[in-house]
Short mmCIF file of C-alpha atoms in Angstrom, two decimals:
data_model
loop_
_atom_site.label_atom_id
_atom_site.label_comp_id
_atom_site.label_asym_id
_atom_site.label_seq_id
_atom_site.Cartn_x
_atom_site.Cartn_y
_atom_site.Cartn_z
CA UNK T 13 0.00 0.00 0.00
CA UNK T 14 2.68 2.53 0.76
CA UNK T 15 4.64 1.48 -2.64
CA UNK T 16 1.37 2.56 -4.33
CA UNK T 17 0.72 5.40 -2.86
CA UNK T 18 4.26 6.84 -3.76
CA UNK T 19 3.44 5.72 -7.06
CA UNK T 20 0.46 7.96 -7.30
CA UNK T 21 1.96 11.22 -5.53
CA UNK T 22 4.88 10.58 -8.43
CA UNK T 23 1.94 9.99 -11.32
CA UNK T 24 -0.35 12.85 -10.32
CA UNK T 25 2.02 15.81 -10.86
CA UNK T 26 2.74 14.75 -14.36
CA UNK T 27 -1.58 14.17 -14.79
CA UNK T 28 -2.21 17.40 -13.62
CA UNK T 29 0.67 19.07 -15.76
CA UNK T 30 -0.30 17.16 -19.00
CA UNK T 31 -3.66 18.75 -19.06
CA UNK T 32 -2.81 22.34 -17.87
CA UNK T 33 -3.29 25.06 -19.98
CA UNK T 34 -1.03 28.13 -20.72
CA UNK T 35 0.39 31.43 -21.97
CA UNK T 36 3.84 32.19 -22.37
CA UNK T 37 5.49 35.10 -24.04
CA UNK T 38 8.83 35.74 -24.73
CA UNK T 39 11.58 38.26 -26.21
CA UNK T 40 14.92 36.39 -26.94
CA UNK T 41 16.52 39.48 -28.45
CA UNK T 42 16.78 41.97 -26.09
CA UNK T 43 14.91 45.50 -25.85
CA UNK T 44 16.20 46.41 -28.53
CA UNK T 45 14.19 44.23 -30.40
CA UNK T 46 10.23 44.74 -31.48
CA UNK T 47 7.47 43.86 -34.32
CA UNK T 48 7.67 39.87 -33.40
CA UNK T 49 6.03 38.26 -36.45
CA UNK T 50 5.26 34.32 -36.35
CA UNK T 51 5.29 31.62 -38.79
CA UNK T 52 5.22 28.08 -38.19
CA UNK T 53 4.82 25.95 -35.42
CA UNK T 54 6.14 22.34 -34.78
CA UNK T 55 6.01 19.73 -32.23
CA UNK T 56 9.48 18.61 -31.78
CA UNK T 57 10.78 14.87 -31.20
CA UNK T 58 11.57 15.79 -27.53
CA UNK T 59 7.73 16.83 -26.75
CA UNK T 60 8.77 20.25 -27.42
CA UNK T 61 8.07 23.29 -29.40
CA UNK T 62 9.70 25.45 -32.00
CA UNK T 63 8.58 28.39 -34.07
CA UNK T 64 10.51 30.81 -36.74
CA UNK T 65 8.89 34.27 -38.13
CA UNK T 66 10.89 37.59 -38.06
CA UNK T 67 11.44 40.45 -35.82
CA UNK T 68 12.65 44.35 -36.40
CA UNK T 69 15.94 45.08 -34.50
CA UNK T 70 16.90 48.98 -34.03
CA UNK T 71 20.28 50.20 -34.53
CA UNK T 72 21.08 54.32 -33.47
CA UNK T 73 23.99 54.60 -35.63
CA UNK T 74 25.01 55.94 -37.99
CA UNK T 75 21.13 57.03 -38.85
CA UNK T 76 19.14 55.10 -36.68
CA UNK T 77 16.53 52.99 -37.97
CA UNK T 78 14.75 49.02 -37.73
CA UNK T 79 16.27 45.92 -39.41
CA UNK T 80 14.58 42.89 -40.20
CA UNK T 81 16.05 39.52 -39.32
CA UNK T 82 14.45 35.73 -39.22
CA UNK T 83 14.76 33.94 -36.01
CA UNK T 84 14.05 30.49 -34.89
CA UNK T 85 12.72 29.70 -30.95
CA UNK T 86 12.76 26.75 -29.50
CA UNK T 87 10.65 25.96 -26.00
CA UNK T 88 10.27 22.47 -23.82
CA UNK T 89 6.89 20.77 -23.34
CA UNK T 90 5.37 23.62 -21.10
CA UNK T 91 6.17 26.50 -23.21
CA UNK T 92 9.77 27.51 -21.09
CA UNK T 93 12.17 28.95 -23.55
CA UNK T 94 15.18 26.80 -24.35
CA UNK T 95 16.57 28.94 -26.53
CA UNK T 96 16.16 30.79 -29.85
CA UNK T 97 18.87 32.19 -32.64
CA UNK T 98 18.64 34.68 -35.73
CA UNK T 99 22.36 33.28 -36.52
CA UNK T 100 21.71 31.14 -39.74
CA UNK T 101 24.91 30.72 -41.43
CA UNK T 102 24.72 33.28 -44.43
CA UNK T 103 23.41 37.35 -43.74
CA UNK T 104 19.91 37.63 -44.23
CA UNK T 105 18.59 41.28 -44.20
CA UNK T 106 15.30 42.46 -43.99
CA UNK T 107 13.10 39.10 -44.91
CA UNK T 108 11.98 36.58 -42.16
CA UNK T 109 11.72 32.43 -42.28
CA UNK T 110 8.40 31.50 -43.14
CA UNK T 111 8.27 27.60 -43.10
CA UNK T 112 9.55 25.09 -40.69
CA UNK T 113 9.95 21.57 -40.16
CA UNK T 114 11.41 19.01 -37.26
CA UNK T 115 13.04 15.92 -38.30
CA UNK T 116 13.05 12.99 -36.40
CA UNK T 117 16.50 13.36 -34.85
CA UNK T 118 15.68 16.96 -33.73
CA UNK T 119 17.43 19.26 -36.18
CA UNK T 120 15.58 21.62 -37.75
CA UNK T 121 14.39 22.69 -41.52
CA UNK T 122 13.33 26.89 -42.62
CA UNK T 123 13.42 28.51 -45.55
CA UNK T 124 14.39 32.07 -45.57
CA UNK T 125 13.47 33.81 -49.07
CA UNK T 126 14.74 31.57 -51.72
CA UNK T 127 16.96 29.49 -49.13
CA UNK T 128 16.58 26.56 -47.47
CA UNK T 129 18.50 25.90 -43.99
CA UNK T 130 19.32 23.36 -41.83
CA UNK T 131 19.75 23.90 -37.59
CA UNK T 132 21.15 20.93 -35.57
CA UNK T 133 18.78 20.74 -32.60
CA UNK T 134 20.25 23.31 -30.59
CA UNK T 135 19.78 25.70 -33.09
CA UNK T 136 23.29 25.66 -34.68
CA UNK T 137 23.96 26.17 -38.72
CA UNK T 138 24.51 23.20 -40.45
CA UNK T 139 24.21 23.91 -44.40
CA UNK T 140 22.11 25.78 -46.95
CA UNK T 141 20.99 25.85 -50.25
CA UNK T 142 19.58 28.72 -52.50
CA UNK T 143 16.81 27.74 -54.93
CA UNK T 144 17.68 30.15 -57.81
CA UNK T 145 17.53 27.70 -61.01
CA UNK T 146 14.71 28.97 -61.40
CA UNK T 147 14.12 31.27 -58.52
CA UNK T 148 11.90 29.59 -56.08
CA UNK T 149 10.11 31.61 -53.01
CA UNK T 150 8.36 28.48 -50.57
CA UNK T 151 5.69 29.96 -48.47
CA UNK T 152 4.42 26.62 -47.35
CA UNK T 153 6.08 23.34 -46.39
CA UNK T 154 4.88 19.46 -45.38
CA UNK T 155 6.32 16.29 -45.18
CA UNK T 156 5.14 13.88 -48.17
CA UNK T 157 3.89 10.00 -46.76
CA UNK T 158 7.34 8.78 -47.24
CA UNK T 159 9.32 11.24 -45.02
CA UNK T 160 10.69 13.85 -47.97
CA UNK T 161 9.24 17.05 -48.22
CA UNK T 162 7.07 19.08 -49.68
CA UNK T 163 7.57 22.75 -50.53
CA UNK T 164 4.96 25.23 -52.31
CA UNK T 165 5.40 28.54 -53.19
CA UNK T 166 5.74 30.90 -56.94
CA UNK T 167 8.95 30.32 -59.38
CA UNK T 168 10.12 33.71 -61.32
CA UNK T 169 8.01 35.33 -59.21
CA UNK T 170 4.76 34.75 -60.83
CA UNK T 171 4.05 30.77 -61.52
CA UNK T 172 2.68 28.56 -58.80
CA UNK T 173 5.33 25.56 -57.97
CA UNK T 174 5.12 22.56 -56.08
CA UNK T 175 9.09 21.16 -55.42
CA UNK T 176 9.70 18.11 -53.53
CA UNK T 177 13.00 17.54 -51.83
CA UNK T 178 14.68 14.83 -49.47
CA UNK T 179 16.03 16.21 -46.07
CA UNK T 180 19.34 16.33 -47.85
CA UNK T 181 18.18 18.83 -49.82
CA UNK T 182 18.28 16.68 -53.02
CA UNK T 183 15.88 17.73 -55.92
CA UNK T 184 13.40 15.10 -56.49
CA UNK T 185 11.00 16.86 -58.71
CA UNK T 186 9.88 20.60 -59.14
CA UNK T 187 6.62 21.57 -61.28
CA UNK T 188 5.06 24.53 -62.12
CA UNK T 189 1.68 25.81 -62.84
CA UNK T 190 0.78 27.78 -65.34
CA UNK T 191 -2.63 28.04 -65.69
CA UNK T 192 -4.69 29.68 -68.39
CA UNK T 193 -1.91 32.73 -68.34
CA UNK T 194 -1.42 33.13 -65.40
CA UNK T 195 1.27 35.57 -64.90
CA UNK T 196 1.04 36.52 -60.61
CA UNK T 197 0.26 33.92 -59.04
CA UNK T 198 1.32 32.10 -55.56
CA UNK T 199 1.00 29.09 -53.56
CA UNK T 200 0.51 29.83 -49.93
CA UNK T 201 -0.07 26.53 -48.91
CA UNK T 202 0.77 23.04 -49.06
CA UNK T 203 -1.04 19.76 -47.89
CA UNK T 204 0.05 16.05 -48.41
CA UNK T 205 -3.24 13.44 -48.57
CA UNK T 206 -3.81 10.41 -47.20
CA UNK T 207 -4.14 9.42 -50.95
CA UNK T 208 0.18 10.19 -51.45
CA UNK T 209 -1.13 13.54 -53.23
CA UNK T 210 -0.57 17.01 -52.70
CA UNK T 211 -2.97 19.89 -51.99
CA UNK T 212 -2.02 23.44 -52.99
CA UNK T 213 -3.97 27.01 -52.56
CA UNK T 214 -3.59 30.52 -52.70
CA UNK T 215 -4.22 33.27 -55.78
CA UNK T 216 -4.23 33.38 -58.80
CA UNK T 217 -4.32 36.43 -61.73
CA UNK T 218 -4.62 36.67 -65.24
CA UNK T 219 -2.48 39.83 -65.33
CA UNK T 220 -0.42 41.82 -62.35
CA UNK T 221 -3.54 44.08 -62.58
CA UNK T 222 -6.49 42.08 -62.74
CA UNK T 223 -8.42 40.62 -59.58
CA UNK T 224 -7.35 37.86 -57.81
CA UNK T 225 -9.64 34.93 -57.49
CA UNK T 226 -8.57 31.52 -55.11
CA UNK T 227 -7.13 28.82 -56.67
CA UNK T 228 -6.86 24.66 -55.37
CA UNK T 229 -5.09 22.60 -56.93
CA UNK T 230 -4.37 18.62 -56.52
CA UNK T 231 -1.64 16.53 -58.12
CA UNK T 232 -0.45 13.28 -57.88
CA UNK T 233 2.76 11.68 -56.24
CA UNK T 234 5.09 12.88 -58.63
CA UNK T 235 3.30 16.22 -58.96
CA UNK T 236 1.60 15.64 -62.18
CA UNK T 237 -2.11 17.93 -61.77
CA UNK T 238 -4.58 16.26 -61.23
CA UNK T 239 -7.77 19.22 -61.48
CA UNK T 240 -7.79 22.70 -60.57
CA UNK T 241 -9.94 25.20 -59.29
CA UNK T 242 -10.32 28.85 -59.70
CA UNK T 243 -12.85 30.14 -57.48
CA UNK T 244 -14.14 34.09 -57.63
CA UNK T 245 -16.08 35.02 -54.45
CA UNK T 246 -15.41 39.12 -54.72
CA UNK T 247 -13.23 41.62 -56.88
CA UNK T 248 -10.30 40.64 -54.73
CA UNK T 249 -9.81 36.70 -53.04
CA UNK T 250 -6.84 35.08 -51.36
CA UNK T 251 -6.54 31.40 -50.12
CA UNK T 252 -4.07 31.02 -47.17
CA UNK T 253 -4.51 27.37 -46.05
CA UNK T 254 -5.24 24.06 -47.32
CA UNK T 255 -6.29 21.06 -45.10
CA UNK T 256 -7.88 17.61 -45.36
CA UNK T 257 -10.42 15.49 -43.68
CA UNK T 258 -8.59 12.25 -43.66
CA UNK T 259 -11.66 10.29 -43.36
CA UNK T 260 -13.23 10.91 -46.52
CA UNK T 261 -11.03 13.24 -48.40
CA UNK T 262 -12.84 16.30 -47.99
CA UNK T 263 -11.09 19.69 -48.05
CA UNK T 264 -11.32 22.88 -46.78
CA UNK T 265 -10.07 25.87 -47.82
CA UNK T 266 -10.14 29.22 -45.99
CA UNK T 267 -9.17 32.54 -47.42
CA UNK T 268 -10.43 36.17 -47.47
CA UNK T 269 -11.21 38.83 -49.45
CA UNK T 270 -11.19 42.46 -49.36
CA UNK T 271 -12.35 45.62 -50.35
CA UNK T 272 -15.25 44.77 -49.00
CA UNK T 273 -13.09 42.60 -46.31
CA UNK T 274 -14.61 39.04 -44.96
CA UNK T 275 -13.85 35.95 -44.28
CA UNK T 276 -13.60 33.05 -46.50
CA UNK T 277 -14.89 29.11 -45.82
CA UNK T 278 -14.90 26.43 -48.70
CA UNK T 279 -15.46 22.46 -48.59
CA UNK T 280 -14.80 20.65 -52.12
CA UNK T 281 -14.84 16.87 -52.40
CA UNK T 282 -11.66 14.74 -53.59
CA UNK T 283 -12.76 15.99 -56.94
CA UNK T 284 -12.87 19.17 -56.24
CA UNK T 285 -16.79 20.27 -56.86
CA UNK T 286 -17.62 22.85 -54.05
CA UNK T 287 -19.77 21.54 -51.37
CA UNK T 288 -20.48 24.49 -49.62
CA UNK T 289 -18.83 28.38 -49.73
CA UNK T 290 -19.44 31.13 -46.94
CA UNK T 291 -18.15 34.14 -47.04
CA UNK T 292 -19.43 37.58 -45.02
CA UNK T 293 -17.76 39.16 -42.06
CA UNK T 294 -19.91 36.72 -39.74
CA UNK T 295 -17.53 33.93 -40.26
CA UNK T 296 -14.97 36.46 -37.94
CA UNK T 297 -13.20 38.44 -40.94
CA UNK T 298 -10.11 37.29 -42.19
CA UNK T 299 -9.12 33.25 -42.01
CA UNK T 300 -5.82 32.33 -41.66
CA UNK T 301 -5.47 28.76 -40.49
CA UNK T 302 -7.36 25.38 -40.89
CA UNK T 303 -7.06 22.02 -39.83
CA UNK T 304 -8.24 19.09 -39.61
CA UNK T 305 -9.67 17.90 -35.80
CA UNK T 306 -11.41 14.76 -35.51
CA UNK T 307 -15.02 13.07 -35.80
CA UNK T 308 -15.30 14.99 -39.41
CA UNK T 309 -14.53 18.57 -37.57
CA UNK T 310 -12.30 21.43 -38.28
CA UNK T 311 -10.50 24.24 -36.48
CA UNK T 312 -10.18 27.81 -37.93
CA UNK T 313 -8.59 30.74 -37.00
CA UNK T 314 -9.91 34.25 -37.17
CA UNK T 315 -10.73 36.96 -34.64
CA UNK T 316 -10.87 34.08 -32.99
CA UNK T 317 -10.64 30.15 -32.96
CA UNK T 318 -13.55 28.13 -33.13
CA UNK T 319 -14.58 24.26 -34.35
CA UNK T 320 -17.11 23.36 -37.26
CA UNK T 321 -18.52 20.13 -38.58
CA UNK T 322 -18.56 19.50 -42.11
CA UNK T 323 -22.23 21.47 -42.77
CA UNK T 324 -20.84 24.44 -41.00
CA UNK T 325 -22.25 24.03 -37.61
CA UNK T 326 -20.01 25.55 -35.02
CA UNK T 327 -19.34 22.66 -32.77
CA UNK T 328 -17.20 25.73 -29.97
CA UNK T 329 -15.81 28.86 -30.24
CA UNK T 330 -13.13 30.64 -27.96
CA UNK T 331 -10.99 33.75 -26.82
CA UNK T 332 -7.87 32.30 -28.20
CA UNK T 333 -6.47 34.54 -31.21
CA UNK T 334 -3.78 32.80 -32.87
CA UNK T 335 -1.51 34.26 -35.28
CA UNK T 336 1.02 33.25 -37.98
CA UNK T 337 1.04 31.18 -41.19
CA UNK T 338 -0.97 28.34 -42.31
CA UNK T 339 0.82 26.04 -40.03
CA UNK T 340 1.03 27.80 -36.66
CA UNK T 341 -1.79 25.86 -35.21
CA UNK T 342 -0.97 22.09 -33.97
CA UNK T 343 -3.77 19.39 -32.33
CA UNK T 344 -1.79 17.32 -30.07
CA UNK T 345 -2.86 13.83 -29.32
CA UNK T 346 -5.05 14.22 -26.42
CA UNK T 347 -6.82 16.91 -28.39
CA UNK T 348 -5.26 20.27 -26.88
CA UNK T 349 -4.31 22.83 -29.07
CA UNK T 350 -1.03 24.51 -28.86
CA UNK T 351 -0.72 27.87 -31.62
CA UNK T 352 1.26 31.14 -32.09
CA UNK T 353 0.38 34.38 -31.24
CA UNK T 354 1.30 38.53 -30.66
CA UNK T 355 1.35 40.45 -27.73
CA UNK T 356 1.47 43.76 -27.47
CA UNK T 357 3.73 45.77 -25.25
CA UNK T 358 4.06 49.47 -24.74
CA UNK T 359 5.61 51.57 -27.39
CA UNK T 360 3.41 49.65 -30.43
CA UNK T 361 5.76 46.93 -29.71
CA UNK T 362 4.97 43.28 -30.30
CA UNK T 363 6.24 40.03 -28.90
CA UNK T 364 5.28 36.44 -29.99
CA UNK T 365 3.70 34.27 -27.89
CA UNK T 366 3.09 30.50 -27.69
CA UNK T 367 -0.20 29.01 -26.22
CA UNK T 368 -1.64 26.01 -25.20
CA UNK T 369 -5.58 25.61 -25.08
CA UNK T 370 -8.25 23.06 -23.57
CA UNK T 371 -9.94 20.83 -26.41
CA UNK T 372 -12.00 23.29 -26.81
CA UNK T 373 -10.05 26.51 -27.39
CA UNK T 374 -9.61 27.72 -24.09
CA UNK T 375 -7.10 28.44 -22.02
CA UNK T 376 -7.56 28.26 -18.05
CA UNK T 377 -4.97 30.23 -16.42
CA UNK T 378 -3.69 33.41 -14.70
CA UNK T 379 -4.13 36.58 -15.94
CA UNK T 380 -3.25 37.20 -19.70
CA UNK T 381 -0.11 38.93 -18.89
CA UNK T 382 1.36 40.91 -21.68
CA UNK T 383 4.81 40.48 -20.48
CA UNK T 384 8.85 37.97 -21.91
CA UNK T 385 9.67 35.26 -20.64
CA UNK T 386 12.68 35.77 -18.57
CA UNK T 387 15.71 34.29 -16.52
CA UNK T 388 17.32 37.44 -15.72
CA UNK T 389 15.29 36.83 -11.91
CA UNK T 390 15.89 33.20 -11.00
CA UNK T 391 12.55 32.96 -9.77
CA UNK T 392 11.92 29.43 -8.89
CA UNK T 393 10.75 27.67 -5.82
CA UNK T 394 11.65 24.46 -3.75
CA UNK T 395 10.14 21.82 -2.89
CA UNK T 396 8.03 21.62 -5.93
CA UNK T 397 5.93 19.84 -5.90
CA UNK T 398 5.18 20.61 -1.83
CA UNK T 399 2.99 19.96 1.33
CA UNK T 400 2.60 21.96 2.95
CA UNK T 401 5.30 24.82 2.61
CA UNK T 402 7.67 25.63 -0.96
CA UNK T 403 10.33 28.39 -0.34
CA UNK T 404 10.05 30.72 -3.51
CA UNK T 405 13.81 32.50 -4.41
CA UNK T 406 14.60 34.79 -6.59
CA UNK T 407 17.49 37.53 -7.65
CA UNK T 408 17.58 41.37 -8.87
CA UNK T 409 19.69 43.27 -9.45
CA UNK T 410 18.88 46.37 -7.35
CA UNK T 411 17.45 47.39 -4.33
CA UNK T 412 13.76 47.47 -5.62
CA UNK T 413 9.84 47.28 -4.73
CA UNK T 414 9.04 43.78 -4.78
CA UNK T 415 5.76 42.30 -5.17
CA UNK T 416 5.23 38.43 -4.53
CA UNK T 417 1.48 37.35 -5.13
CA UNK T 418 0.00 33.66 -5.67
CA UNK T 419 -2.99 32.93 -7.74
CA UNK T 420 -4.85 29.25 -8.41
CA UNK T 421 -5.70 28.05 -11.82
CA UNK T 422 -8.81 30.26 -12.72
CA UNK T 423 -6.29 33.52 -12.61
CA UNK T 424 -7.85 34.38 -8.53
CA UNK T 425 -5.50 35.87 -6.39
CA UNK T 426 -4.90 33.43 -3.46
CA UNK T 427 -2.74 35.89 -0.75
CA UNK T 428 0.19 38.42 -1.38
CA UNK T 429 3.27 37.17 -0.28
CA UNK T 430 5.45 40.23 -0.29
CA UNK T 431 5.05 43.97 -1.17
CA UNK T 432 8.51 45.89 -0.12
CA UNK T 433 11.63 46.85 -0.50
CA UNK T 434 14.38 43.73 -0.87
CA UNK T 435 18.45 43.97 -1.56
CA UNK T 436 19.95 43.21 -4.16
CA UNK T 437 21.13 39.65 -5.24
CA UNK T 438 19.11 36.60 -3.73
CA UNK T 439 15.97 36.65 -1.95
CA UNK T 440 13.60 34.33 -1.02
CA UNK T 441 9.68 34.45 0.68
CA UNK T 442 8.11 31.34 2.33
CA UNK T 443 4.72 30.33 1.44
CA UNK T 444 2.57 27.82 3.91
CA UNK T 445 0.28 27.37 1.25
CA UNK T 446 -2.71 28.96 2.95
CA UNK T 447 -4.67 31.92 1.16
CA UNK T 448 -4.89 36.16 2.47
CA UNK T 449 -7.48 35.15 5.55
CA UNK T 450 -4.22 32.24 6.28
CA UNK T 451 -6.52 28.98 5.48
CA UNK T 452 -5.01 26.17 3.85
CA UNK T 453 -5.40 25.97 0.18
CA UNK T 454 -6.57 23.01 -1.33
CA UNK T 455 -4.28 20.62 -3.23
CA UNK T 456 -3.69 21.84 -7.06
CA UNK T 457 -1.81 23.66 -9.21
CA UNK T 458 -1.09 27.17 -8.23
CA UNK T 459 1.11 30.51 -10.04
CA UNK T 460 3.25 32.82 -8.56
CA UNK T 461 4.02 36.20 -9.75
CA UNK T 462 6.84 38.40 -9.50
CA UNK T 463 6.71 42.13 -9.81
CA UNK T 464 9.44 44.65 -9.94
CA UNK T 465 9.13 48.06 -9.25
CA UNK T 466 5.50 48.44 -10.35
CA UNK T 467 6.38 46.28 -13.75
CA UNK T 468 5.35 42.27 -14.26
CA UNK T 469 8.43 40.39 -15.37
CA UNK T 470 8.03 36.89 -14.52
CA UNK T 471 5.33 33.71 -13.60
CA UNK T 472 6.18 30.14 -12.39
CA UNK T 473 3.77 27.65 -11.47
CA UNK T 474 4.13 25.00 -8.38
CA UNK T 475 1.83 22.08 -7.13
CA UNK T 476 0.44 21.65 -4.05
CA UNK T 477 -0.25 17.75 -2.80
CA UNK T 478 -2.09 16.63 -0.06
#
């Protein structure tokens, strides 16, 4: 009996922590650094996450002005930054990495303009190569059924191309499009099917000044088309991601249009003959991301992130605004949803966040705290988990007005700890795990939060067992 019982205590933690919920934000490049963009999103080997996008960097001299650079952050399972890098072997100025891979021993794929770069798994440069025979722009990447990839994107400039590639790099095939005569047209994003097929959408345009109108295409394993679709919903449409209902080869496309500006919703068959289209500004303006759920559903992103079966009835809807590419929003296997997203900070600027949501699109946490991730205080606390009491350190670097405060899982503030002056280097503040009015808490997890001088820099969790 006592064997089991330690057995549990050990098991429960990790139960507790695989279905929490969170928000963490982060800003790897110092202050200097603003106008966070994000990209992709994968779910590393390791249980991990990684995302690439771009950021603005200012310099003061000899002008003063922002510089663009890609960047590449990696986090463990709970969102905790490992560690991120804009170093990528070659100078890239002014453009950002827009898709993203993990391979199965951890290293890393982006593309970066018309580059494509390899990262061991700590984020290191490995190789790269430039796809410039013809020139070749991937905006959208996936891994074809037998572990190559796929890349889509425009060649020239103005041709839709689908290019497959090993994880060498090697050149297995690369196809264009060239519809009608077409002459500006893109890929935004790629899909491989169930079928050993690919899915590709985005726009499509006659001439550089005609209107745009969506177009779907699906080819075969070796990229040969199969049909395509031009669809004109309004003067002006865009398709931004492609996904698949594995169980009966459904797709769904999701786009927008503008001037006048709504959101887009489309479900072909295999064959692609439309089953249904919306599109008004009460399907929550522009749609970014879609992907395929489970029991026939989808997930979209808008304003906001919600669920629909395949006749369009909203199954849940939520708070949660991602943000990103067409791949920025990942279903992990017990059904939570982990996506990209922007915070906003004073002075217009914007960090990138990383999120993980209930099944259905919430998240169940402390406040929504529009603050990076940071080391720089050591704030951690021991035992952890605890019964009844945890000692909670942390460091800074001048005498300051420090503010300790606990809060439970629904974002309630439990007791203050500490609001006053403390030195400079370590501190640390007991907590007996009791609330303001000093009754015990019940067992769970709980947050603390460390403020600094009036400003929110930092939140750790800890568990409580009875």
């Amino acid at each position: 009996m006592k064997h089991l019982v330690i057995i549990i205590l050990l098991i429960l933690p990790l139960l507790i922590f695989a279905q929490e919920t969170w928000v963490q934000t982060y800003e790897p490049f110092g202050s200097y650094s603003a106008y966070y963009t994000t990209s992709n999103l994968v779910v590393c080997p390791d249980d991990g996450f990684a995302f690439n996008g771009s950021y603005d960097y200012w310099y003061d001299e000899p002008m003063g002005g922002y510089v663009t650079y890609p960047y590449l952050l990696k986090t463990d399972s709970e969102g905790n930054l490992l560690w991120a890098t804009d170093n990528f072997g070659n100078y890239y100025e002014n453009t950002g990495s827009r898709c993203l891979l993990s391979l199965e021993d951890g290293c890393f794929l982006l593309t970066i303009g018309n580059d494509l770069v390899k990262l061991s798994s700590s984020g290191e440069y490995l190789w790269n190569i430039t796809f410039d025979d013809p020139i070749f722009v991937p905006f959208s990447i996936d891994f074809t059924n037998d572990q190559n990839i796929i890349l889509g994107g425009v060649s020239d400039y103005q041709y839709p191309m689908l290019k497959k590639i090993s994880i060498d790099g090697e050149i297995q095939f690369s196809n264009s499009y060239e519809y009608n005569s077409s002459i500006d047209s893109q890929i935004l994003s790629v899909k491989t099917t169930a079928d050993n097929c690919y899915l590709m959408t985005g726009w499509f345009k006659n001439d550089q000044q005609s209107p745009s109108d969506i177009i779907v295409i699906k080819t075969n394993s070796n990229g040969d088309s199969l049909w395509t679709k031009l669809i004109d919903v309004s003067p002006h449409d865009i398709s931004t991601c492609i996904t698949e209902n594995t169980d009966n080869g459904n797709i769904l496309v999701s786009g927008y249009s503008f001037n006048p500006d709504y959101g887009i919703l489309i479900l072909l068959d295999s064959n692609g003959e439309i089953i249904w289209l919306e599109y008004d500004n009460s399907i929550n303006g522009v749609q970014q991301s879609v992907l395929f759920a489970y029991n026939n559903n989808f997930i979209v992103d808008a304003n906001e992130m919600y669920c629909i079966d395949e006749n369009y009835n909203i199954i849940w809807n939520s708070n949660s605004n991602p943000s990103g590419y067409d791949k920025y929003i990942k279903l992990l296997e017990d059904n939570y949803i982990v996506f990209t997203g922007s915070h906003s900070l004073p002075y217009n600027n914007h960090i990138p966040s990383l999120s993980k949501a209930d099944p259905q699109g919430n998240i169940v946490s402390i406040e929504d705290f529009d603050i990076p991730s940071t080391n720089d205080y050591k704030l951690t606390n021991y035992p952890n988990p605890f019964n009844p009491t945890t000692t909670i350190e942390f460091s800074i670097n001048n005498h300051s007005k420090v503010e300790l405060t606990i809060y439970n899982i629904k974002g309630q503030k439990i007791k203050t700890l500490a609001n006053e002056h403390f030195s400079k280097g370590s501190n640390a503040v007991i907590w007996d795990g009791d609330d303001e009015n000093n009754k015990p808490v019940s067992s769970g997890i709980y947050y603390y939060k460390l403020n600094v001088n009036g400003k929110t820099e930092t939140v750790k969790k800890c568990l409580l067992l009875k």
